[in-house]
Amino acid sequence: MKAFTTENIRNLAVIGHGDSGKTQLVSSLLHVSGTSHRWGKVDEGTTVTDYEEDAIERKISLNNNFAHLEYKDTKINLIDTPGYAAFVSHARPALRVADCALVVVDGVHGIEVQTEKTWQYANEFLLPRFMVINKLDKEHSDFGHAIETATSSFARSIVPFTLPIGSEADFKGVVDVVHQKAYEFDEHGKAKEIPLPESGRDVFERTRERLIEIVAESDDALMEKYFADGTLPEEDIYPNLAKAIAKSRLCPVYAVSSTNLVGLQILLDHIVEFAPNPATHEAEYGFANADMDGDRVSRKYSSDEPFSAYVFRTIADPFAGRINVMKIVSGKVTSDATVYNSSRDTMERLGALHVISGKNLEKVNEAQTGDIIAVVKLKDTQTGDTLSDKAKPIVYPKVEYPEAAIAFAIEPKSRADEDKISAALHRILEEDPSLHFDRDPQTKEFFLSGSGKLHI
């Protein structure tokens, strides 16, 4: 894969309640974009991002996993996060490095507990959001109800960018509110433009008026023009949508079904058009040393800045060994570069750079600011570390995880198993910083603590 410039990269963390269809959505987006010729399905255990045996058996995501696609000369990096309570804290590092959150809502149940929790995580990182109302082909699904629960739970700035045509089993197309067009979709998810339907025209008009109103509110000059004329011309609406989304003044909502591929092509079009690229951030802040004291230093999302990257995920692969996944915050990096681990005061030779999709690694020669890459077999680097230019060091703050809620004593079946347990736990703890392993000095028992019984 070629190296993409910062302006042509989109990093999205896919968040939401368990069973809202996040993993299936990622798999279906890969298929519709033409990246994956085989359409992976959760029920068949064939999705790209849920490839571990435990995840396939339980049909739930257990940790952050990755996929990427190329669409309209843009690289879209997708981080598929867990939605079940025991694992939902893994969404935090994903949101730490994403430039936009893709909030997936079940069209039958609306906003649920973990939707609210992950929305709060996104608030902590001041992250812009897209929202997807999924499963609109299911019985009892209701787009209007899902929107109502979202606006009552979160904010009035939630506005549909697409509206559904039909409902439940008859959900077959969407109306693009922004471009004022309507589409139906074939069995491969390809869009075909159709005339705007007359039924529901009042809903379309109200939605578009609300969209114009919120765009006007995002800028003082636009607000004056809106009050003077009662509306805004097209040339003022379209260019300011991306700005309003980047400022979190506007959260677009999309009607989709990830199981019959309705609405996904329009969602991809809008991600390219309106989702913020990494350079939208003004800067990332850290400190010049691992003690995190002294004056703060910053790095802009620019290839002209000194190199720095934040490592937010470690994968213990049985074949490739330890895989460190990082986001390049500033500068650029090439294969075989030697960089400084400013968190541990050591030098690391990166070797080959890879883009990661599920369990597959693909080599790239170079990666630019804002991209997400993977590197194998680094000597000292762990989750939460910062890599940088030794002449211009910076250490970014680590992601904080909730305190463990429960602990279990563990013991080997035999003395011969003690070393095996130690090695296995070391790998597990590298992958999951929200787990903790301790030994009671009095009882000599080993304790493993985490968010719940299922987690342990």
Coordinates of C-alpha atoms in Angstrom, one line a residue:
M1 CA 0.0 0.0 0.0
K2 CA 1.2 3.5 -0.8
A3 CA 1.9 6.2 1.8
F4 CA -1.1 8.6 2.2
T5 CA -0.7 12.3 3.0
T6 CA -2.3 13.6 6.2
E7 CA -5.1 15.3 4.4
N8 CA -6.1 11.9 2.8
I9 CA -6.3 9.9 6.1
R10 CA -9.4 9.4 8.3
N11 CA -9.0 7.6 11.6
L12 CA -12.3 6.4 13.1
A13 CA -12.9 4.6 16.4
V14 CA -16.1 2.5 16.0
I15 CA -17.8 2.6 19.4
G16 CA -21.2 1.7 20.9
H17 CA -23.1 -0.8 23.0
G18 CA -22.5 -4.6 22.6
D19 CA -24.5 -6.2 19.8
S20 CA -25.2 -2.9 18.0
G21 CA -23.4 -4.3 15.0
K22 CA -20.0 -2.6 15.1
T23 CA -17.9 -5.5 13.9
Q24 CA -20.4 -6.3 11.1
L25 CA -20.5 -2.7 10.1
V26 CA -16.7 -2.6 9.7
S27 CA -16.8 -5.9 7.7
S28 CA -19.5 -4.6 5.4
L29 CA -17.7 -1.3 4.8
L30 CA -14.7 -3.2 3.7
H31 CA -16.8 -5.2 1.3
V32 CA -18.7 -2.2 -0.1
S33 CA -15.5 -0.3 -0.7
G34 CA -14.1 -3.2 -2.7
T35 CA -11.3 -3.8 -0.1
S36 CA -12.5 -7.2 0.8
H37 CA -14.0 -9.4 -1.9
R38 CA -15.3 -11.8 0.7
W39 CA -18.1 -10.4 2.8
G40 CA -17.3 -11.4 6.3
K41 CA -20.1 -12.1 8.7
V42 CA -20.2 -12.3 12.5
D43 CA -22.6 -15.2 12.6
E44 CA -20.2 -17.2 10.4
G45 CA -17.0 -16.1 12.3
T46 CA -15.5 -14.7 9.1
T47 CA -15.2 -11.0 9.9
V48 CA -11.7 -9.3 9.5
T49 CA -11.6 -7.8 13.0
D50 CA -13.0 -10.6 15.2
Y51 CA -10.4 -13.3 14.3
E52 CA -9.5 -14.7 17.7
E53 CA -11.1 -18.0 18.8
D54 CA -12.7 -16.6 21.9
A55 CA -14.2 -13.7 20.0
I56 CA -15.6 -15.9 17.2
E57 CA -17.1 -18.4 19.7
R58 CA -18.8 -15.7 21.9
K59 CA -19.6 -13.4 18.9
I60 CA -18.3 -10.4 20.8
S61 CA -15.2 -8.2 20.4
L62 CA -12.7 -8.6 23.3
N63 CA -10.2 -5.9 22.4
N64 CA -9.5 -3.2 19.8
N65 CA -8.8 -4.6 16.4
F66 CA -8.0 -2.9 13.1
A67 CA -9.0 -2.6 9.5
H68 CA -8.3 -0.1 6.7
L69 CA -9.8 0.6 3.4
E70 CA -9.0 2.8 0.4
Y71 CA -11.9 4.8 -1.0
K72 CA -11.8 7.8 -3.3
D73 CA -8.0 8.2 -2.8
T74 CA -8.5 8.3 0.9
K75 CA -7.2 5.8 3.5
I76 CA -9.8 5.1 6.2
N77 CA -8.4 3.5 9.3
L78 CA -11.2 1.8 11.4
I79 CA -10.6 0.7 15.0
D80 CA -13.3 -1.8 16.0
T81 CA -13.8 -1.5 19.8
P82 CA -15.6 -3.8 22.3
G83 CA -19.1 -2.8 23.5
Y84 CA -19.6 -5.2 26.4
A85 CA -19.2 -3.8 29.9
A86 CA -16.3 -6.1 30.8
F87 CA -14.2 -4.9 27.8
V88 CA -15.6 -1.4 27.0
S89 CA -12.7 0.4 28.6
H90 CA -10.6 -0.7 25.6
A91 CA -12.4 2.0 23.7
R92 CA -10.4 4.7 25.6
P93 CA -7.0 4.2 23.8
A94 CA -8.9 3.9 20.5
L95 CA -10.6 7.2 21.1
R96 CA -7.3 8.7 22.2
V97 CA -5.7 8.2 18.8
A98 CA -8.9 8.5 16.6
D99 CA -9.8 11.8 14.9
C100 CA -13.5 11.0 14.9
A101 CA -15.8 8.5 16.7
L102 CA -18.3 6.4 14.7
V103 CA -21.1 5.8 17.2
V104 CA -23.1 2.7 16.3
V105 CA -26.7 2.6 17.6
D106 CA -29.1 -0.4 17.4
G107 CA -32.1 0.7 15.4
V108 CA -34.4 -1.5 17.5
H109 CA -33.2 -0.5 21.0
G110 CA -31.9 3.0 20.5
I111 CA -29.3 4.5 22.9
E112 CA -28.1 1.9 25.5
V113 CA -25.9 2.0 28.6
Q114 CA -22.6 1.4 26.9
T115 CA -23.5 3.9 24.1
E116 CA -23.7 6.5 26.8
K117 CA -20.4 5.4 28.4
T118 CA -18.4 5.4 25.2
W119 CA -20.0 8.8 24.3
Q120 CA -18.6 10.1 27.6
Y121 CA -15.2 8.7 26.7
A122 CA -15.4 10.6 23.4
N123 CA -16.3 13.8 25.4
E124 CA -13.1 13.3 27.5
F125 CA -11.0 13.3 24.3
L126 CA -13.0 16.2 22.8
L127 CA -13.6 14.0 19.7
P128 CA -16.0 14.9 16.8
R129 CA -18.6 12.2 16.1
F130 CA -20.6 10.5 13.4
M131 CA -23.6 8.4 14.4
V132 CA -24.9 5.3 12.6
I133 CA -28.4 4.0 13.2
N134 CA -27.8 0.3 12.3
K135 CA -30.1 -2.7 11.9
L136 CA -32.9 -0.7 10.3
D137 CA -33.9 -3.8 8.3
K138 CA -34.8 -5.6 11.5
E139 CA -38.3 -6.1 12.9
H140 CA -39.4 -3.3 15.3
S141 CA -36.5 -1.0 14.2
D142 CA -37.4 2.6 14.3
F143 CA -35.1 5.4 13.0
G144 CA -37.2 8.2 14.5
H145 CA -37.2 6.6 17.9
A146 CA -33.5 6.0 17.8
I147 CA -32.9 9.7 16.9
E148 CA -35.2 10.8 19.8
T149 CA -33.3 8.7 22.3
A150 CA -30.0 10.2 20.9
T151 CA -31.1 13.8 21.1
S152 CA -32.6 13.4 24.6
S153 CA -29.4 11.6 25.9
F154 CA -26.8 13.7 24.2
A155 CA -27.4 17.0 22.3
R156 CA -29.7 18.8 20.0
S157 CA -26.9 19.1 17.4
I158 CA -27.5 15.5 16.3
V159 CA -29.0 15.8 12.8
P160 CA -29.7 13.1 10.2
F161 CA -27.5 13.4 7.0
T162 CA -29.5 10.5 5.5
L163 CA -33.1 9.5 6.1
P164 CA -34.4 5.9 5.5
I165 CA -36.7 5.0 2.6
G166 CA -38.9 2.2 3.8
S167 CA -38.7 0.5 7.2
E168 CA -37.9 -3.0 8.6
A169 CA -37.9 -5.6 5.8
D170 CA -38.8 -2.8 3.3
F171 CA -35.8 -0.6 4.2
K172 CA -34.2 -0.3 0.7
G173 CA -32.7 3.1 0.3
V174 CA -31.8 6.5 1.8
V175 CA -32.3 10.2 1.1
D176 CA -29.1 12.2 1.3
V177 CA -30.2 15.4 3.1
V178 CA -27.0 17.3 2.3
H179 CA -27.0 16.7 -1.5
Q180 CA -30.8 16.4 -1.8
K181 CA -30.7 13.1 -3.6
A182 CA -32.2 9.7 -3.0
Y183 CA -30.6 6.2 -3.6
E184 CA -31.6 2.6 -3.6
F185 CA -29.0 -0.2 -3.2
D186 CA -28.3 -3.5 -4.8
E187 CA -27.2 -6.8 -3.1
H188 CA -23.6 -5.6 -3.3
G189 CA -24.4 -2.2 -1.6
K190 CA -23.9 -0.2 -4.8
A191 CA -26.0 3.0 -4.8
K192 CA -28.4 3.8 -7.7
E193 CA -29.9 7.3 -7.8
I194 CA -33.7 7.5 -7.8
P195 CA -36.1 10.5 -7.7
L196 CA -36.7 12.0 -4.3
P197 CA -39.8 10.2 -2.8
E198 CA -42.9 12.4 -2.2
S199 CA -43.8 10.5 1.0
G200 CA -41.9 11.9 3.9
R201 CA -41.1 15.1 2.1
D202 CA -42.1 17.2 5.2
V203 CA -39.6 15.2 7.3
F204 CA -36.9 15.9 4.7
E205 CA -37.7 19.6 4.6
R206 CA -37.6 19.9 8.5
T207 CA -34.4 18.0 8.7
R208 CA -32.7 20.2 6.1
E209 CA -33.9 23.3 7.8
R210 CA -32.5 22.1 11.1
L211 CA -29.2 21.3 9.4
I212 CA -29.0 24.8 8.0
E213 CA -29.8 26.3 11.4
I214 CA -27.0 24.4 13.2
V215 CA -24.5 25.3 10.4
A216 CA -25.5 29.0 11.0
E217 CA -25.0 28.6 14.8
S218 CA -21.4 27.4 14.2
D219 CA -20.2 30.8 13.0
D220 CA -21.1 34.3 14.0
A221 CA -21.0 35.7 10.5
L222 CA -23.3 32.9 9.2
M223 CA -25.7 33.5 12.1
E224 CA -26.1 37.2 11.1
K225 CA -26.8 36.1 7.5
Y226 CA -29.2 33.5 8.6
F227 CA -31.2 36.0 10.8
A228 CA -31.2 38.5 7.9
D229 CA -32.4 36.1 5.2
G230 CA -34.1 33.3 7.1
T231 CA -31.8 30.7 5.4
L232 CA -28.3 30.2 4.0
P233 CA -27.3 29.8 0.3
E234 CA -25.8 26.5 -0.8
E235 CA -22.3 28.0 -1.1
D236 CA -22.4 28.7 2.7
I237 CA -23.9 25.4 3.8
Y238 CA -21.7 22.8 2.2
P239 CA -18.2 24.2 3.0
N240 CA -19.1 24.8 6.6
L241 CA -20.4 21.3 7.4
A242 CA -17.0 19.8 7.9
K243 CA -15.9 22.7 10.1
A244 CA -19.0 22.4 12.3
I245 CA -18.4 18.6 12.6
A246 CA -14.7 19.2 13.5
K247 CA -15.7 21.6 16.2
S248 CA -18.3 19.1 17.6
R249 CA -21.1 21.6 16.9
L250 CA -22.7 19.0 14.6
C251 CA -23.1 15.2 14.8
P252 CA -24.3 13.7 11.5
V253 CA -26.5 10.6 11.6
Y254 CA -26.8 7.9 9.0
A255 CA -29.5 5.3 8.3
V256 CA -27.9 2.0 7.5
S257 CA -28.2 -1.8 7.6
S258 CA -24.8 -3.6 7.8
T259 CA -26.5 -6.9 7.0
N260 CA -28.1 -5.9 3.7
L261 CA -25.6 -3.1 2.8
V262 CA -28.2 -0.3 2.6
G263 CA -26.7 3.2 3.1
L264 CA -23.1 2.2 3.5
Q265 CA -21.8 3.7 0.2
I266 CA -23.3 7.1 1.2
L267 CA -21.7 6.8 4.6
L268 CA -18.3 6.2 3.0
D269 CA -18.8 9.2 0.7
H270 CA -19.6 11.4 3.7
I271 CA -16.6 10.1 5.7
V272 CA -14.3 11.2 2.9
E273 CA -16.2 14.5 2.5
F274 CA -16.9 15.6 6.1
A275 CA -14.9 13.5 8.7
P276 CA -11.9 15.4 10.1
N277 CA -8.4 14.4 9.0
P278 CA -5.6 14.3 11.6
A279 CA -4.4 17.8 10.8
T280 CA -7.7 19.2 12.0
H281 CA -6.3 18.9 15.5
E282 CA -4.3 22.0 16.5
A283 CA -1.6 20.0 18.3
E284 CA -0.8 17.2 20.8
Y285 CA 0.8 18.1 24.1
G286 CA 3.3 16.3 26.3
F287 CA 6.5 16.8 28.2
A288 CA 10.1 16.7 27.3
N289 CA 10.9 13.9 29.8
A290 CA 9.4 10.6 31.2
D291 CA 8.9 12.2 34.6
M292 CA 6.2 14.4 33.0
D293 CA 7.4 17.5 34.8
G294 CA 8.6 20.9 33.6
D295 CA 7.0 22.9 30.8
R296 CA 4.7 21.3 28.4
V297 CA 5.8 20.8 24.8
S298 CA 3.7 20.3 21.7
R299 CA 3.7 18.8 18.3
K300 CA 1.5 19.9 15.4
Y301 CA 0.1 17.3 13.0
S302 CA 2.6 18.1 10.3
S303 CA 5.3 16.3 8.4
D304 CA 7.6 19.3 9.0
E305 CA 7.6 18.6 12.7
P306 CA 10.1 16.3 14.5
F307 CA 9.0 12.6 14.5
S308 CA 6.8 11.4 17.3
A309 CA 4.3 8.5 17.7
Y310 CA 2.1 7.2 20.5
V311 CA 1.9 3.4 21.0
F312 CA -1.7 2.6 22.0
R313 CA -2.0 -1.2 21.5
T314 CA 0.2 -4.2 21.8
I315 CA -0.8 -7.6 20.3
A316 CA 0.9 -10.8 21.3
D317 CA 0.8 -12.7 18.1
P318 CA 1.8 -16.4 18.3
F319 CA 3.6 -16.2 14.9
A320 CA 4.9 -12.6 14.5
G321 CA 5.7 -12.1 18.1
R322 CA 4.9 -8.8 19.8
I323 CA 3.2 -6.2 17.5
N324 CA 3.1 -2.6 18.6
V325 CA 0.4 -0.4 17.0
M326 CA 1.0 3.3 17.0
K327 CA -0.3 6.6 15.6
I328 CA 2.2 8.9 14.1
V329 CA 1.5 12.3 15.7
S330 CA 4.1 14.3 13.9
G331 CA 6.8 14.0 11.2
K332 CA 7.1 10.9 9.1
V333 CA 9.0 7.6 9.4
T334 CA 10.5 5.1 7.0
S335 CA 11.4 1.4 7.3
D336 CA 14.5 0.5 9.4
A337 CA 14.5 3.9 11.1
T338 CA 16.1 4.1 14.5
V339 CA 14.0 6.2 17.0
Y340 CA 14.1 7.1 20.6
N341 CA 11.6 5.6 23.1
S342 CA 11.3 8.7 25.3
S343 CA 9.2 7.0 27.8
R344 CA 12.0 4.5 28.7
D345 CA 15.1 6.3 27.6
T346 CA 16.1 3.6 25.1
M347 CA 16.7 3.5 21.3
E348 CA 14.6 1.3 19.1
R349 CA 15.2 0.1 15.5
L350 CA 11.8 -0.2 13.9
G351 CA 12.6 -2.6 11.1
A352 CA 9.7 -3.1 8.6
L353 CA 6.6 -0.9 8.9
H354 CA 3.2 -2.5 8.4
V355 CA -0.4 -1.5 8.0
I356 CA -2.7 -3.9 9.9
S357 CA -6.0 -5.4 9.0
G358 CA -7.3 -8.0 11.4
K359 CA -4.5 -10.5 11.8
N360 CA -2.8 -9.6 8.5
L361 CA 0.2 -7.3 8.2
E362 CA 1.1 -5.6 4.9
K363 CA 4.5 -3.9 4.6
V364 CA 4.8 -0.2 3.7
N365 CA 8.0 1.7 3.1
E366 CA 6.9 5.0 4.6
A367 CA 4.2 6.4 6.8
Q368 CA 3.1 10.0 7.1
T369 CA 1.7 12.1 10.0
G370 CA -1.6 10.9 11.3
D371 CA -1.4 7.4 10.0
I372 CA -1.7 4.2 12.1
I373 CA 1.0 1.6 11.6
A374 CA 2.3 -1.6 13.2
V375 CA 5.8 -2.6 14.0
V376 CA 6.9 -6.1 15.1
K377 CA 9.5 -7.3 17.7
L378 CA 10.5 -4.0 19.3
K379 CA 12.9 -4.6 22.2
D380 CA 11.4 -2.4 25.0
T381 CA 8.4 -0.6 23.7
Q382 CA 5.0 -1.2 25.5
T383 CA 1.5 0.2 25.3
G384 CA 1.4 3.8 26.4
D385 CA 5.0 4.6 25.3
T386 CA 6.0 7.5 23.1
L387 CA 8.6 7.2 20.3
S388 CA 10.2 10.4 19.1
D389 CA 13.3 12.1 17.7
K390 CA 16.1 11.9 20.2
A391 CA 17.1 15.5 19.5
K392 CA 13.6 16.7 20.1
P393 CA 12.1 14.3 22.7
I394 CA 8.4 14.4 23.8
V395 CA 6.4 12.1 26.1
Y396 CA 2.6 12.0 25.6
P397 CA 0.4 11.2 28.6
K398 CA -0.7 7.6 28.8
V399 CA -4.4 6.6 28.7
E400 CA -5.9 6.0 32.1
Y401 CA -8.0 2.9 32.7
P402 CA -10.7 2.4 35.3
E403 CA -9.6 0.7 38.5
A404 CA -10.1 -3.1 38.6
A405 CA -13.5 -4.1 40.1
I406 CA -12.8 -7.7 41.1
A407 CA -9.9 -10.0 41.7
F408 CA -9.5 -13.8 41.6
A409 CA -6.8 -16.0 43.1
I410 CA -5.1 -18.2 40.5
E411 CA -2.8 -21.2 41.0
P412 CA -1.0 -23.7 38.7
K413 CA -2.3 -27.2 38.5
S414 CA 1.2 -28.4 39.2
R415 CA 4.6 -26.9 40.0
A416 CA 5.8 -27.6 36.5
D417 CA 3.1 -25.2 35.2
E418 CA 4.3 -22.2 37.2
D419 CA 6.7 -21.0 34.6
K420 CA 4.1 -21.5 31.9
I421 CA 1.6 -19.4 33.8
S422 CA 4.1 -16.6 34.3
A423 CA 5.0 -16.4 30.6
A424 CA 1.3 -16.6 29.5
L425 CA 0.3 -13.9 32.0
H426 CA 3.1 -11.7 30.8
R427 CA 1.8 -11.8 27.2
I428 CA -1.8 -11.2 28.4
L429 CA -0.8 -8.2 30.5
E430 CA 1.1 -6.7 27.5
E431 CA -2.1 -6.9 25.4
D432 CA -4.5 -5.7 28.1
P433 CA -3.3 -2.9 30.4
S434 CA -6.6 -2.9 32.3
L435 CA -5.7 -6.3 33.8
H436 CA -3.5 -6.4 36.9
F437 CA -1.4 -9.2 38.4
D438 CA -0.3 -9.2 42.0
R439 CA 1.0 -11.5 44.7
D440 CA -0.2 -11.4 48.3
P441 CA 3.0 -11.2 50.4
Q442 CA 1.3 -13.0 53.4
T443 CA -0.7 -15.8 51.7
K444 CA 1.7 -16.1 48.7
E445 CA -1.4 -16.3 46.5
F446 CA -1.4 -14.8 43.0
F447 CA -4.3 -12.5 42.1
L448 CA -5.5 -11.5 38.7
S449 CA -7.9 -8.5 38.8
G450 CA -10.0 -6.8 36.1
S451 CA -13.4 -5.3 35.3
G452 CA -15.5 -8.5 35.9
K453 CA -15.7 -12.2 35.9
L454 CA -16.0 -12.4 32.1
H455 CA -12.9 -10.2 31.7
I456 CA -10.8 -12.5 34.0

